[in-house]
């Protein structure tokens, strides 16, 4: 990983085997890592059940904040591909944070953005997450 991509906040892909070895304790029973990314110390894992965002804190990185986005809560995915020059790719997710997806007063939603280096082909990740979002959208509107 180059110094400039670290400064720019880009996630770089890491093997799922390496990530499972290091972060397997945060997986649920039967959960498998599909792909994962690292930025200096922070990590994003995409599993068959959720997206796990690991934010290592402090000087040693021993303190961590682990947050999850359940894949069944994602209803919108957008991507901005890298352009010419120093542009990076961005993946934006909108997801439901309410405990109940269908409520009479409306569901609470949140948005999360991830940045990827220009060299990463974001289309397969977009396709994977968009298929999930489409199924979720269909199920919510039955």
PDB file of C-alpha atoms in Angstrom:
ATOM      1  CA  UNK A   1       0.000   0.000   0.000  1.00  0.00           C
ATOM      2  CA  UNK A   2       1.547   3.300  -1.048  1.00  0.00           C
ATOM      3  CA  UNK A   3       1.987   6.278   1.253  1.00  0.00           C
ATOM      4  CA  UNK A   4      -0.290   8.486  -0.876  1.00  0.00           C
ATOM      5  CA  UNK A   5      -3.182   5.985  -0.776  1.00  0.00           C
ATOM      6  CA  UNK A   6      -2.853   5.820   3.019  1.00  0.00           C
ATOM      7  CA  UNK A   7      -3.139   9.595   3.169  1.00  0.00           C
ATOM      8  CA  UNK A   8      -6.083   9.613   0.783  1.00  0.00           C
ATOM      9  CA  UNK A   9      -8.058   7.192   2.948  1.00  0.00           C
ATOM     10  CA  UNK A  10      -8.228   4.329   0.470  1.00  0.00           C
ATOM     11  CA  UNK A  11      -9.102   0.771   1.392  1.00  0.00           C
ATOM     12  CA  UNK A  12      -6.871  -1.942  -0.066  1.00  0.00           C
ATOM     13  CA  UNK A  13      -8.049  -5.515  -0.566  1.00  0.00           C
ATOM     14  CA  UNK A  14      -6.649  -8.204   1.780  1.00  0.00           C
ATOM     15  CA  UNK A  15      -7.101 -11.970   1.430  1.00  0.00           C
ATOM     16  CA  UNK A  16     -10.112 -13.428   3.233  1.00  0.00           C
ATOM     17  CA  UNK A  17      -7.883 -16.148   4.733  1.00  0.00           C
ATOM     18  CA  UNK A  18      -5.613 -13.563   6.361  1.00  0.00           C
ATOM     19  CA  UNK A  19      -8.601 -11.579   7.635  1.00  0.00           C
ATOM     20  CA  UNK A  20     -10.333 -14.686   9.010  1.00  0.00           C
ATOM     21  CA  UNK A  21      -7.169 -15.589  10.897  1.00  0.00           C
ATOM     22  CA  UNK A  22      -6.880 -12.117  12.451  1.00  0.00           C
ATOM     23  CA  UNK A  23     -10.566 -11.188  12.935  1.00  0.00           C
ATOM     24  CA  UNK A  24     -12.327 -14.580  13.071  1.00  0.00           C
ATOM     25  CA  UNK A  25     -13.317 -13.936  16.696  1.00  0.00           C
ATOM     26  CA  UNK A  26     -15.741 -11.234  15.461  1.00  0.00           C
ATOM     27  CA  UNK A  27     -17.572 -13.567  13.090  1.00  0.00           C
ATOM     28  CA  UNK A  28     -20.866 -15.224  13.973  1.00  0.00           C
ATOM     29  CA  UNK A  29     -21.158 -19.001  13.835  1.00  0.00           C
ATOM     30  CA  UNK A  30     -21.232 -20.114  10.207  1.00  0.00           C
ATOM     31  CA  UNK A  31     -20.361 -16.631   8.904  1.00  0.00           C
ATOM     32  CA  UNK A  32     -17.744 -16.426   6.135  1.00  0.00           C
ATOM     33  CA  UNK A  33     -15.723 -13.501   4.843  1.00  0.00           C
ATOM     34  CA  UNK A  34     -16.421 -12.793   1.152  1.00  0.00           C
ATOM     35  CA  UNK A  35     -13.781 -10.062   0.850  1.00  0.00           C
ATOM     36  CA  UNK A  36     -12.019  -7.539   3.074  1.00  0.00           C
ATOM     37  CA  UNK A  37     -10.101  -4.310   2.965  1.00  0.00           C
ATOM     38  CA  UNK A  38      -7.567  -2.536   5.131  1.00  0.00           C
ATOM     39  CA  UNK A  39      -6.562   1.103   5.589  1.00  0.00           C
ATOM     40  CA  UNK A  40      -3.462   1.450   7.750  1.00  0.00           C
ATOM     41  CA  UNK A  41      -5.057  -0.110  10.901  1.00  0.00           C
ATOM     42  CA  UNK A  42      -8.783   0.057  10.101  1.00  0.00           C
ATOM     43  CA  UNK A  43     -10.493  -2.902   8.454  1.00  0.00           C
ATOM     44  CA  UNK A  44     -13.739  -3.505   6.535  1.00  0.00           C
ATOM     45  CA  UNK A  45     -14.934  -7.106   6.231  1.00  0.00           C
ATOM     46  CA  UNK A  46     -17.735  -8.097   3.876  1.00  0.00           C
ATOM     47  CA  UNK A  47     -19.211 -11.416   4.882  1.00  0.00           C
ATOM     48  CA  UNK A  48     -22.157 -13.458   3.714  1.00  0.00           C
ATOM     49  CA  UNK A  49     -24.262 -11.826   6.500  1.00  0.00           C
ATOM     50  CA  UNK A  50     -22.970  -8.293   7.122  1.00  0.00           C
ATOM     51  CA  UNK A  51     -20.358  -5.612   6.629  1.00  0.00           C
ATOM     52  CA  UNK A  52     -18.068  -5.306   9.647  1.00  0.00           C
ATOM     53  CA  UNK A  53     -16.283  -1.973  10.099  1.00  0.00           C
ATOM     54  CA  UNK A  54     -13.331  -2.227  12.524  1.00  0.00           C
ATOM     55  CA  UNK A  55     -11.889   1.086  13.713  1.00  0.00           C
ATOM     56  CA  UNK A  56      -8.656   0.612  15.663  1.00  0.00           C
ATOM     57  CA  UNK A  57      -8.079   3.472  18.078  1.00  0.00           C
ATOM     58  CA  UNK A  58      -5.299   4.848  20.244  1.00  0.00           C
ATOM     59  CA  UNK A  59      -1.546   4.749  19.833  1.00  0.00           C
ATOM     60  CA  UNK A  60      -1.304   0.958  20.048  1.00  0.00           C
ATOM     61  CA  UNK A  61      -4.480   0.049  18.164  1.00  0.00           C
ATOM     62  CA  UNK A  62      -5.484  -2.372  20.941  1.00  0.00           C
ATOM     63  CA  UNK A  63      -8.721  -0.455  21.515  1.00  0.00           C
ATOM     64  CA  UNK A  64     -11.199  -1.089  18.701  1.00  0.00           C
ATOM     65  CA  UNK A  65     -14.696  -0.064  17.743  1.00  0.00           C
ATOM     66  CA  UNK A  66     -16.488  -2.794  15.801  1.00  0.00           C
ATOM     67  CA  UNK A  67     -19.677  -1.849  13.962  1.00  0.00           C
ATOM     68  CA  UNK A  68     -21.872  -3.940  11.671  1.00  0.00           C
ATOM     69  CA  UNK A  69     -24.283  -3.278   8.841  1.00  0.00           C
ATOM     70  CA  UNK A  70     -26.542  -6.278   8.294  1.00  0.00           C
ATOM     71  CA  UNK A  71     -26.770  -7.095   4.606  1.00  0.00           C
ATOM     72  CA  UNK A  72     -30.548  -7.554   4.902  1.00  0.00           C
ATOM     73  CA  UNK A  73     -30.871  -3.885   5.941  1.00  0.00           C
ATOM     74  CA  UNK A  74     -29.193  -2.411   2.817  1.00  0.00           C
ATOM     75  CA  UNK A  75     -31.720  -0.903   0.412  1.00  0.00           C
ATOM     76  CA  UNK A  76     -29.627   1.388  -1.810  1.00  0.00           C
ATOM     77  CA  UNK A  77     -26.116   1.166  -3.227  1.00  0.00           C
ATOM     78  CA  UNK A  78     -24.389   3.745  -5.370  1.00  0.00           C
ATOM     79  CA  UNK A  79     -20.887   3.879  -6.747  1.00  0.00           C
ATOM     80  CA  UNK A  80     -18.697   6.574  -8.204  1.00  0.00           C
ATOM     81  CA  UNK A  81     -15.898   5.115 -10.263  1.00  0.00           C
ATOM     82  CA  UNK A  82     -12.420   6.580 -10.393  1.00  0.00           C
ATOM     83  CA  UNK A  83     -11.805   9.197 -13.030  1.00  0.00           C
ATOM     84  CA  UNK A  84      -8.672  10.672 -14.502  1.00  0.00           C
ATOM     85  CA  UNK A  85      -5.901  11.839 -12.174  1.00  0.00           C
ATOM     86  CA  UNK A  86      -6.112  11.388  -8.417  1.00  0.00           C
ATOM     87  CA  UNK A  87      -9.813  10.453  -8.290  1.00  0.00           C
ATOM     88  CA  UNK A  88     -10.746   7.388  -6.258  1.00  0.00           C
ATOM     89  CA  UNK A  89     -13.778   5.117  -6.346  1.00  0.00           C
ATOM     90  CA  UNK A  90     -16.504   5.564  -3.741  1.00  0.00           C
ATOM     91  CA  UNK A  91     -19.164   3.127  -2.630  1.00  0.00           C
ATOM     92  CA  UNK A  92     -22.168   4.529  -0.764  1.00  0.00           C
ATOM     93  CA  UNK A  93     -24.654   2.400   1.152  1.00  0.00           C
ATOM     94  CA  UNK A  94     -28.001   3.381   2.582  1.00  0.00           C
ATOM     95  CA  UNK A  95     -29.403   0.993   5.144  1.00  0.00           C
ATOM     96  CA  UNK A  96     -32.106   0.686   7.766  1.00  0.00           C
ATOM     97  CA  UNK A  97     -30.986   1.031  11.382  1.00  0.00           C
ATOM     98  CA  UNK A  98     -34.423   0.573  12.985  1.00  0.00           C
ATOM     99  CA  UNK A  99     -34.972  -2.787  14.681  1.00  0.00           C
ATOM    100  CA  UNK A 100     -38.106  -3.210  12.561  1.00  0.00           C
ATOM    101  CA  UNK A 101     -37.853  -2.567   8.831  1.00  0.00           C
ATOM    102  CA  UNK A 102     -41.544  -1.791   8.358  1.00  0.00           C
ATOM    103  CA  UNK A 103     -42.990   0.665  10.841  1.00  0.00           C
ATOM    104  CA  UNK A 104     -45.941   3.007  10.472  1.00  0.00           C
ATOM    105  CA  UNK A 105     -43.886   6.093  11.293  1.00  0.00           C
ATOM    106  CA  UNK A 106     -41.072   5.200   8.894  1.00  0.00           C
ATOM    107  CA  UNK A 107     -37.790   3.418   9.369  1.00  0.00           C
ATOM    108  CA  UNK A 108     -34.614   5.122  10.573  1.00  0.00           C
ATOM    109  CA  UNK A 109     -31.897   5.033   7.947  1.00  0.00           C
ATOM    110  CA  UNK A 110     -28.175   5.748   7.789  1.00  0.00           C
ATOM    111  CA  UNK A 111     -25.553   6.105   5.085  1.00  0.00           C
ATOM    112  CA  UNK A 112     -21.954   4.913   4.980  1.00  0.00           C
ATOM    113  CA  UNK A 113     -19.276   5.778   2.419  1.00  0.00           C
ATOM    114  CA  UNK A 114     -16.199   3.713   1.633  1.00  0.00           C
ATOM    115  CA  UNK A 115     -13.323   4.903  -0.587  1.00  0.00           C
ATOM    116  CA  UNK A 116     -11.245   2.571  -2.729  1.00  0.00           C
ATOM    117  CA  UNK A 117      -8.053   3.159  -4.682  1.00  0.00           C
ATOM    118  CA  UNK A 118      -8.259   3.714  -8.416  1.00  0.00           C
ATOM    119  CA  UNK A 119      -6.628   0.334  -9.111  1.00  0.00           C
ATOM    120  CA  UNK A 120      -9.416  -1.635  -7.361  1.00  0.00           C
ATOM    121  CA  UNK A 121     -12.126  -2.863  -9.745  1.00  0.00           C
ATOM    122  CA  UNK A 122     -15.209  -1.850  -7.752  1.00  0.00           C
ATOM    123  CA  UNK A 123     -17.774  -3.290 -10.189  1.00  0.00           C
ATOM    124  CA  UNK A 124     -17.894  -6.814  -8.667  1.00  0.00           C
ATOM    125  CA  UNK A 125     -18.384  -5.433  -5.151  1.00  0.00           C
ATOM    126  CA  UNK A 126     -21.067  -3.062  -6.431  1.00  0.00           C
ATOM    127  CA  UNK A 127     -22.835  -5.906  -8.237  1.00  0.00           C
ATOM    128  CA  UNK A 128     -22.739  -8.131  -5.129  1.00  0.00           C
ATOM    129  CA  UNK A 129     -24.177  -5.420  -2.871  1.00  0.00           C
ATOM    130  CA  UNK A 130     -26.671  -4.150  -5.462  1.00  0.00           C
ATOM    131  CA  UNK A 131     -28.137  -7.637  -5.860  1.00  0.00           C
ATOM    132  CA  UNK A 132     -28.605  -7.765  -2.087  1.00  0.00           C
ATOM    133  CA  UNK A 133     -30.149  -4.269  -2.025  1.00  0.00           C
ATOM    134  CA  UNK A 134     -32.534  -5.182  -4.849  1.00  0.00           C
ATOM    135  CA  UNK A 135     -33.734  -8.344  -3.055  1.00  0.00           C
ATOM    136  CA  UNK A 136     -34.159  -6.374   0.177  1.00  0.00           C
ATOM    137  CA  UNK A 137     -36.112  -3.654  -1.647  1.00  0.00           C
ATOM    138  CA  UNK A 138     -38.386  -6.270  -3.234  1.00  0.00           C
ATOM    139  CA  UNK A 139     -38.982  -7.987   0.129  1.00  0.00           C
ATOM    140  CA  UNK A 140     -39.729  -4.699   1.904  1.00  0.00           C
ATOM    141  CA  UNK A 141     -42.317  -3.725  -0.694  1.00  0.00           C
ATOM    142  CA  UNK A 142     -44.241  -7.001  -0.991  1.00  0.00           C
TER     143      UNK A 142
END
